């Protein structure tokens, strides 16, 4: 027992109070950190979970219609305040969806009419015995009152075919409309423009039973029995592009939003077709059959999303999306609906029964998002096959977002793995040499110098890698690839040469802890020769560099650049933790091994490193976690290309870099916004799993070598 008394000032209440206060502060801070992590996890879940909520119908509202014949066309405004309908007598009505009185009927055309509309219901074409009339229901933003507009005048349009029984309409832009008519013997194509005479083209084609124009006015689809024809619309008229023989006569054809996907409803169900690029140009191709989808009488499509619904005479509603396998919503409604339409934003559904409207609120904000689409291959429009694709935005308003997370996960693992492959040998070898072989005086200089490298901001490393290292690597690719082999060869050659030296020269040149002064110049000289002489020889022997010869898709900013830069950033972290773990192994263990006749290298490998294995493993896992979450280096040193394939000479994109790139441009609350939060959640969960497994392995290693470390 020590005879030194404890000072009186540390024996009283003050000491006990400080101890209790310190314990409570530490406990509170620890609990606060756990609480913050838990709240972060809950917040991410709160943002992400609505993506996978099932669609639903609610708030059925019944609206009694004024006495009139059945409708031939109907729709709603974007805010679902007003509905409009046109009956068979050509009368137009505006009806409040709040059960107020309907407006007075407005005569739009004379006689019995039929109608077709554009996919967004902006324009409706009425056909009667008197001819064609184009009308537009509009809702004034000033007076908040609806009105009917005749963009081409309220008189019948010139050029129509009086014998036509089929009609379709497209509006390529604000001032032009395209009309296609089919009679028993021919197709008539009419182009109307404001203040311009109509252009008329005719093609002899008997037996047409289905007719459909694409929204952009570039293609015409016709069905004659089981024969499907696709026509290109040119300034000279119709030009047959391709022909397909169907298995059965289609009951109806329809186009999804954007006009790229064609739906064909027949006795076999509903199938999806779209163009695939071939050697002869775009060719319409069968893609898939929607599981459970059947032709049930009414087929309606949304105006701005790839969503469609079928409605049976018994009132069975099934909702489908282009990227889903089967129905995303099935609901039993009132039977007998003769006409149905979606709200412009897809958040409402309007059905017409005999003299009654039934208005439903539809909750379906993200129909294309599912867990399968995020992790499995999806066949997107115009792609030659199903693939993992991330492409969130486009200049086209009808663009369908592609949100596969697989390219980013693969890119994250590639970048982190290559960085660890580069950093681990350097950091561990440096830690072993510094802690075990280096002279104490030199260690006091080397260790802080390497640790100071960790203070370099990652953005600076990324800037250097992107602006300087990338072009240098492109010019010296062969030398960089051969450099590790040459360095290993030089080290082995030095080891062999040291054994051939006389004892006097060996003591003079290879004194313990001073080998670095001999090895370092040799390694620097090897690096200079590899990065200067080999590229020079390469240029003399080959007309082009190695990058151009081995890869036509070589990107200057690629995975190799990111791996080298990230590895450089990880070396100080792994070195510091591993060196501390090795240096902390009790000296008595190493001295005992040396006393028993083991060489210093045998002692290091068989005694010291196993004793420090838990600390070394922790260093590697911390470095791996840093590599997974690295953002700026990957952002600046790679091409940020979200692809799953490709080698070290192609670009990648990681989860962290993807969030940093696209979060500023993502609309709050959108699918894009929430999927970026899902990316952060996936990265967090993956990091937690890796750290948990690492901690379990580390604890097992500590138990295994605890006796050597002097632990109970």
JSON list of C-alpha atoms in Angstrom, two decimals, residues 323-469:
[
{"chain": "A", "resi": 323, "resn": "UNK", "atom": "CA", "xyz": [-43.49, -0.59, -64.56]},
{"chain": "A", "resi": 324, "resn": "UNK", "atom": "CA", "xyz": [-45.64, -2.87, -62.37]},
{"chain": "A", "resi": 325, "resn": "UNK", "atom": "CA", "xyz": [-46.29, -6.54, -63.07]},
{"chain": "A", "resi": 326, "resn": "UNK", "atom": "CA", "xyz": [-49.96, -6.61, -62.11]},
{"chain": "A", "resi": 327, "resn": "UNK", "atom": "CA", "xyz": [-52.78, -4.45, -60.82]},
{"chain": "A", "resi": 328, "resn": "UNK", "atom": "CA", "xyz": [-51.78, -1.88, -58.21]},
{"chain": "A", "resi": 329, "resn": "UNK", "atom": "CA", "xyz": [-55.41, -1.30, -57.18]},
{"chain": "A", "resi": 330, "resn": "UNK", "atom": "CA", "xyz": [-58.56, -3.41, -57.42]},
{"chain": "A", "resi": 331, "resn": "UNK", "atom": "CA", "xyz": [-61.87, -1.99, -56.27]},
{"chain": "A", "resi": 332, "resn": "UNK", "atom": "CA", "xyz": [-65.54, -2.80, -56.71]},
{"chain": "A", "resi": 333, "resn": "UNK", "atom": "CA", "xyz": [-67.57, 0.22, -57.85]},
{"chain": "A", "resi": 334, "resn": "UNK", "atom": "CA", "xyz": [-71.12, 0.67, -59.07]},
{"chain": "A", "resi": 335, "resn": "UNK", "atom": "CA", "xyz": [-71.77, -1.26, -62.26]},
{"chain": "A", "resi": 336, "resn": "UNK", "atom": "CA", "xyz": [-73.16, 0.00, -65.53]},
{"chain": "A", "resi": 337, "resn": "UNK", "atom": "CA", "xyz": [-70.77, 2.90, -66.15]},
{"chain": "A", "resi": 338, "resn": "UNK", "atom": "CA", "xyz": [-70.81, 3.94, -69.78]},
{"chain": "A", "resi": 339, "resn": "UNK", "atom": "CA", "xyz": [-67.94, 6.44, -69.68]},
{"chain": "A", "resi": 340, "resn": "UNK", "atom": "CA", "xyz": [-65.00, 7.10, -67.34]},
{"chain": "A", "resi": 341, "resn": "UNK", "atom": "CA", "xyz": [-62.10, 9.53, -67.17]},
{"chain": "A", "resi": 342, "resn": "UNK", "atom": "CA", "xyz": [-59.15, 10.41, -64.94]},
{"chain": "A", "resi": 343, "resn": "UNK", "atom": "CA", "xyz": [-58.49, 13.84, -63.47]},
{"chain": "A", "resi": 344, "resn": "UNK", "atom": "CA", "xyz": [-55.64, 15.67, -65.25]},
{"chain": "A", "resi": 345, "resn": "UNK", "atom": "CA", "xyz": [-53.24, 14.96, -62.36]},
{"chain": "A", "resi": 346, "resn": "UNK", "atom": "CA", "xyz": [-54.41, 11.38, -61.88]},
{"chain": "A", "resi": 347, "resn": "UNK", "atom": "CA", "xyz": [-55.82, 12.13, -58.42]},
{"chain": "A", "resi": 348, "resn": "UNK", "atom": "CA", "xyz": [-59.48, 11.68, -59.29]},
{"chain": "A", "resi": 349, "resn": "UNK", "atom": "CA", "xyz": [-61.83, 9.40, -61.20]},
{"chain": "A", "resi": 350, "resn": "UNK", "atom": "CA", "xyz": [-65.17, 10.32, -62.77]},
{"chain": "A", "resi": 351, "resn": "UNK", "atom": "CA", "xyz": [-67.74, 7.73, -63.88]},
{"chain": "A", "resi": 352, "resn": "UNK", "atom": "CA", "xyz": [-71.03, 8.35, -65.66]},
{"chain": "A", "resi": 353, "resn": "UNK", "atom": "CA", "xyz": [-74.00, 6.09, -65.06]},
{"chain": "A", "resi": 354, "resn": "UNK", "atom": "CA", "xyz": [-77.52, 6.69, -66.27]},
{"chain": "A", "resi": 355, "resn": "UNK", "atom": "CA", "xyz": [-78.12, 10.33, -65.39]},
{"chain": "A", "resi": 356, "resn": "UNK", "atom": "CA", "xyz": [-75.57, 10.30, -62.52]},
{"chain": "A", "resi": 357, "resn": "UNK", "atom": "CA", "xyz": [-71.90, 11.15, -62.10]},
{"chain": "A", "resi": 358, "resn": "UNK", "atom": "CA", "xyz": [-69.85, 9.37, -59.45]},
{"chain": "A", "resi": 359, "resn": "UNK", "atom": "CA", "xyz": [-66.72, 11.27, -58.47]},
{"chain": "A", "resi": 360, "resn": "UNK", "atom": "CA", "xyz": [-63.91, 9.55, -56.54]},
{"chain": "A", "resi": 361, "resn": "UNK", "atom": "CA", "xyz": [-60.72, 10.87, -55.02]},
{"chain": "A", "resi": 362, "resn": "UNK", "atom": "CA", "xyz": [-57.79, 8.69, -56.09]},
{"chain": "A", "resi": 363, "resn": "UNK", "atom": "CA", "xyz": [-54.62, 8.54, -54.01]},
{"chain": "A", "resi": 364, "resn": "UNK", "atom": "CA", "xyz": [-51.86, 7.26, -56.25]},
{"chain": "A", "resi": 365, "resn": "UNK", "atom": "CA", "xyz": [-48.91, 9.71, -56.10]},
{"chain": "A", "resi": 366, "resn": "UNK", "atom": "CA", "xyz": [-46.11, 7.36, -57.19]},
{"chain": "A", "resi": 367, "resn": "UNK", "atom": "CA", "xyz": [-47.52, 4.55, -59.35]},
{"chain": "A", "resi": 368, "resn": "UNK", "atom": "CA", "xyz": [-44.18, 3.61, -60.93]},
{"chain": "A", "resi": 369, "resn": "UNK", "atom": "CA", "xyz": [-42.29, 3.10, -57.66]},
{"chain": "A", "resi": 370, "resn": "UNK", "atom": "CA", "xyz": [-42.02, -0.34, -56.11]},
{"chain": "A", "resi": 371, "resn": "UNK", "atom": "CA", "xyz": [-39.37, -2.24, -54.20]},
{"chain": "A", "resi": 372, "resn": "UNK", "atom": "CA", "xyz": [-38.91, -4.50, -57.23]},
{"chain": "A", "resi": 373, "resn": "UNK", "atom": "CA", "xyz": [-38.27, -1.61, -59.62]},
{"chain": "A", "resi": 374, "resn": "UNK", "atom": "CA", "xyz": [-35.55, -0.25, -57.35]},
{"chain": "A", "resi": 375, "resn": "UNK", "atom": "CA", "xyz": [-33.56, -3.47, -57.24]},
{"chain": "A", "resi": 376, "resn": "UNK", "atom": "CA", "xyz": [-34.45, -5.51, -60.33]},
{"chain": "A", "resi": 377, "resn": "UNK", "atom": "CA", "xyz": [-34.08, -4.97, -64.04]},
{"chain": "A", "resi": 378, "resn": "UNK", "atom": "CA", "xyz": [-36.90, -3.06, -65.71]},
{"chain": "A", "resi": 379, "resn": "UNK", "atom": "CA", "xyz": [-37.62, -2.82, -69.44]},
{"chain": "A", "resi": 380, "resn": "UNK", "atom": "CA", "xyz": [-37.99, 0.90, -70.11]},
{"chain": "A", "resi": 381, "resn": "UNK", "atom": "CA", "xyz": [-39.43, 2.45, -73.24]},
{"chain": "A", "resi": 382, "resn": "UNK", "atom": "CA", "xyz": [-37.10, 2.35, -76.28]},
{"chain": "A", "resi": 383, "resn": "UNK", "atom": "CA", "xyz": [-34.47, 0.28, -74.43]},
{"chain": "A", "resi": 384, "resn": "UNK", "atom": "CA", "xyz": [-33.40, -2.92, -76.26]},
{"chain": "A", "resi": 385, "resn": "UNK", "atom": "CA", "xyz": [-33.77, -5.04, -73.09]},
{"chain": "A", "resi": 386, "resn": "UNK", "atom": "CA", "xyz": [-34.46, -4.84, -69.38]},
{"chain": "A", "resi": 387, "resn": "UNK", "atom": "CA", "xyz": [-31.65, -3.17, -67.47]},
{"chain": "A", "resi": 388, "resn": "UNK", "atom": "CA", "xyz": [-30.63, -1.35, -64.29]},
{"chain": "A", "resi": 389, "resn": "UNK", "atom": "CA", "xyz": [-31.00, 2.34, -65.12]},
{"chain": "A", "resi": 390, "resn": "UNK", "atom": "CA", "xyz": [-30.77, 5.54, -63.09]},
{"chain": "A", "resi": 391, "resn": "UNK", "atom": "CA", "xyz": [-31.89, 8.60, -65.03]},
{"chain": "A", "resi": 392, "resn": "UNK", "atom": "CA", "xyz": [-34.02, 10.85, -62.91]},
{"chain": "A", "resi": 393, "resn": "UNK", "atom": "CA", "xyz": [-34.63, 13.90, -65.09]},
{"chain": "A", "resi": 394, "resn": "UNK", "atom": "CA", "xyz": [-35.00, 14.92, -68.71]},
{"chain": "A", "resi": 395, "resn": "UNK", "atom": "CA", "xyz": [-35.93, 17.95, -70.76]},
{"chain": "A", "resi": 396, "resn": "UNK", "atom": "CA", "xyz": [-39.05, 16.12, -72.00]},
{"chain": "A", "resi": 397, "resn": "UNK", "atom": "CA", "xyz": [-42.18, 16.73, -69.92]},
{"chain": "A", "resi": 398, "resn": "UNK", "atom": "CA", "xyz": [-43.46, 13.23, -70.74]},
{"chain": "A", "resi": 399, "resn": "UNK", "atom": "CA", "xyz": [-40.26, 11.63, -69.46]},
{"chain": "A", "resi": 400, "resn": "UNK", "atom": "CA", "xyz": [-40.60, 8.60, -67.18]},
{"chain": "A", "resi": 401, "resn": "UNK", "atom": "CA", "xyz": [-38.10, 8.60, -64.33]},
{"chain": "A", "resi": 402, "resn": "UNK", "atom": "CA", "xyz": [-35.81, 5.61, -63.96]},
{"chain": "A", "resi": 403, "resn": "UNK", "atom": "CA", "xyz": [-34.80, 4.99, -60.37]},
{"chain": "A", "resi": 404, "resn": "UNK", "atom": "CA", "xyz": [-32.75, 1.82, -60.06]},
{"chain": "A", "resi": 405, "resn": "UNK", "atom": "CA", "xyz": [-30.49, 1.94, -57.00]},
{"chain": "A", "resi": 406, "resn": "UNK", "atom": "CA", "xyz": [-28.33, -0.97, -58.18]},
{"chain": "A", "resi": 407, "resn": "UNK", "atom": "CA", "xyz": [-25.87, 1.19, -60.22]},
{"chain": "A", "resi": 408, "resn": "UNK", "atom": "CA", "xyz": [-25.16, 3.37, -57.18]},
{"chain": "A", "resi": 409, "resn": "UNK", "atom": "CA", "xyz": [-24.80, 0.43, -54.80]},
{"chain": "A", "resi": 410, "resn": "UNK", "atom": "CA", "xyz": [-22.43, -1.31, -57.21]},
{"chain": "A", "resi": 411, "resn": "UNK", "atom": "CA", "xyz": [-20.51, 1.94, -57.71]},
{"chain": "A", "resi": 412, "resn": "UNK", "atom": "CA", "xyz": [-20.23, 2.45, -53.95]},
{"chain": "A", "resi": 413, "resn": "UNK", "atom": "CA", "xyz": [-18.87, -1.05, -53.39]},
{"chain": "A", "resi": 414, "resn": "UNK", "atom": "CA", "xyz": [-16.50, -0.76, -56.36]},
{"chain": "A", "resi": 415, "resn": "UNK", "atom": "CA", "xyz": [-15.05, 2.55, -55.23]},
{"chain": "A", "resi": 416, "resn": "UNK", "atom": "CA", "xyz": [-14.76, 1.52, -51.57]},
{"chain": "A", "resi": 417, "resn": "UNK", "atom": "CA", "xyz": [-13.27, -1.87, -52.46]},
{"chain": "A", "resi": 418, "resn": "UNK", "atom": "CA", "xyz": [-10.65, -0.42, -54.82]},
{"chain": "A", "resi": 419, "resn": "UNK", "atom": "CA", "xyz": [-9.75, 2.27, -52.29]},
{"chain": "A", "resi": 420, "resn": "UNK", "atom": "CA", "xyz": [-9.27, -0.36, -49.58]},
{"chain": "A", "resi": 421, "resn": "UNK", "atom": "CA", "xyz": [-7.26, -2.50, -51.99]},
{"chain": "A", "resi": 422, "resn": "UNK", "atom": "CA", "xyz": [-4.95, 0.45, -52.54]},
{"chain": "A", "resi": 423, "resn": "UNK", "atom": "CA", "xyz": [-4.81, 1.73, -48.94]},
{"chain": "A", "resi": 424, "resn": "UNK", "atom": "CA", "xyz": [-4.71, -1.48, -46.89]},
{"chain": "A", "resi": 425, "resn": "UNK", "atom": "CA", "xyz": [-1.28, -2.83, -47.94]},
{"chain": "A", "resi": 426, "resn": "UNK", "atom": "CA", "xyz": [0.36, 0.60, -47.73]},
{"chain": "A", "resi": 427, "resn": "UNK", "atom": "CA", "xyz": [-1.21, 1.55, -44.39]},
{"chain": "A", "resi": 428, "resn": "UNK", "atom": "CA", "xyz": [-0.65, -1.81, -42.68]},
{"chain": "A", "resi": 429, "resn": "UNK", "atom": "CA", "xyz": [2.89, -2.21, -44.00]},
{"chain": "A", "resi": 430, "resn": "UNK", "atom": "CA", "xyz": [3.74, 1.32, -42.86]},
{"chain": "A", "resi": 431, "resn": "UNK", "atom": "CA", "xyz": [2.14, 0.68, -39.47]},
{"chain": "A", "resi": 432, "resn": "UNK", "atom": "CA", "xyz": [4.07, -2.57, -38.96]},
{"chain": "A", "resi": 433, "resn": "UNK", "atom": "CA", "xyz": [7.37, -1.04, -39.95]},
{"chain": "A", "resi": 434, "resn": "UNK", "atom": "CA", "xyz": [6.84, 2.15, -37.91]},
{"chain": "A", "resi": 435, "resn": "UNK", "atom": "CA", "xyz": [5.69, 0.36, -34.76]},
{"chain": "A", "resi": 436, "resn": "UNK", "atom": "CA", "xyz": [8.12, -2.58, -34.82]},
{"chain": "A", "resi": 437, "resn": "UNK", "atom": "CA", "xyz": [11.19, -1.89, -36.92]},
{"chain": "A", "resi": 438, "resn": "UNK", "atom": "CA", "xyz": [11.66, 1.88, -37.06]},
{"chain": "A", "resi": 439, "resn": "UNK", "atom": "CA", "xyz": [14.05, 3.60, -34.67]},
{"chain": "A", "resi": 440, "resn": "UNK", "atom": "CA", "xyz": [12.21, 5.48, -31.88]},
{"chain": "A", "resi": 441, "resn": "UNK", "atom": "CA", "xyz": [13.74, 8.83, -32.84]},
{"chain": "A", "resi": 442, "resn": "UNK", "atom": "CA", "xyz": [12.62, 8.49, -36.45]},
{"chain": "A", "resi": 443, "resn": "UNK", "atom": "CA", "xyz": [9.18, 7.25, -35.41]},
{"chain": "A", "resi": 444, "resn": "UNK", "atom": "CA", "xyz": [8.57, 10.47, -33.51]},
{"chain": "A", "resi": 445, "resn": "UNK", "atom": "CA", "xyz": [8.87, 12.32, -36.82]},
{"chain": "A", "resi": 446, "resn": "UNK", "atom": "CA", "xyz": [7.26, 9.88, -39.26]},
{"chain": "A", "resi": 447, "resn": "UNK", "atom": "CA", "xyz": [4.06, 9.08, -37.33]},
{"chain": "A", "resi": 448, "resn": "UNK", "atom": "CA", "xyz": [2.89, 12.71, -36.87]},
{"chain": "A", "resi": 449, "resn": "UNK", "atom": "CA", "xyz": [3.79, 13.48, -40.48]},
{"chain": "A", "resi": 450, "resn": "UNK", "atom": "CA", "xyz": [1.56, 10.68, -41.78]},
{"chain": "A", "resi": 451, "resn": "UNK", "atom": "CA", "xyz": [-1.22, 11.62, -39.37]},
{"chain": "A", "resi": 452, "resn": "UNK", "atom": "CA", "xyz": [-1.12, 15.18, -40.66]},
{"chain": "A", "resi": 453, "resn": "UNK", "atom": "CA", "xyz": [-1.99, 13.82, -44.12]},
{"chain": "A", "resi": 454, "resn": "UNK", "atom": "CA", "xyz": [-5.39, 12.94, -42.68]},
{"chain": "A", "resi": 455, "resn": "UNK", "atom": "CA", "xyz": [-6.08, 16.64, -42.12]},
{"chain": "A", "resi": 456, "resn": "UNK", "atom": "CA", "xyz": [-6.21, 17.28, -45.88]},
{"chain": "A", "resi": 457, "resn": "UNK", "atom": "CA", "xyz": [-9.81, 18.13, -46.88]},
{"chain": "A", "resi": 458, "resn": "UNK", "atom": "CA", "xyz": [-11.37, 15.55, -49.16]},
{"chain": "A", "resi": 459, "resn": "UNK", "atom": "CA", "xyz": [-12.40, 18.28, -51.58]},
{"chain": "A", "resi": 460, "resn": "UNK", "atom": "CA", "xyz": [-8.72, 19.21, -52.05]},
{"chain": "A", "resi": 461, "resn": "UNK", "atom": "CA", "xyz": [-7.81, 15.57, -52.72]},
{"chain": "A", "resi": 462, "resn": "UNK", "atom": "CA", "xyz": [-10.69, 15.30, -55.17]},
{"chain": "A", "resi": 463, "resn": "UNK", "atom": "CA", "xyz": [-9.66, 18.51, -56.91]},
{"chain": "A", "resi": 464, "resn": "UNK", "atom": "CA", "xyz": [-6.08, 17.31, -57.33]},
{"chain": "A", "resi": 465, "resn": "UNK", "atom": "CA", "xyz": [-7.26, 13.90, -58.51]},
{"chain": "A", "resi": 466, "resn": "UNK", "atom": "CA", "xyz": [-9.70, 15.33, -61.04]},
{"chain": "A", "resi": 467, "resn": "UNK", "atom": "CA", "xyz": [-7.57, 18.14, -62.46]},
{"chain": "A", "resi": 468, "resn": "UNK", "atom": "CA", "xyz": [-4.04, 16.78, -62.22]},
{"chain": "A", "resi": 469, "resn": "UNK", "atom": "CA", "xyz": [-4.02, 13.03, -61.58]}
]
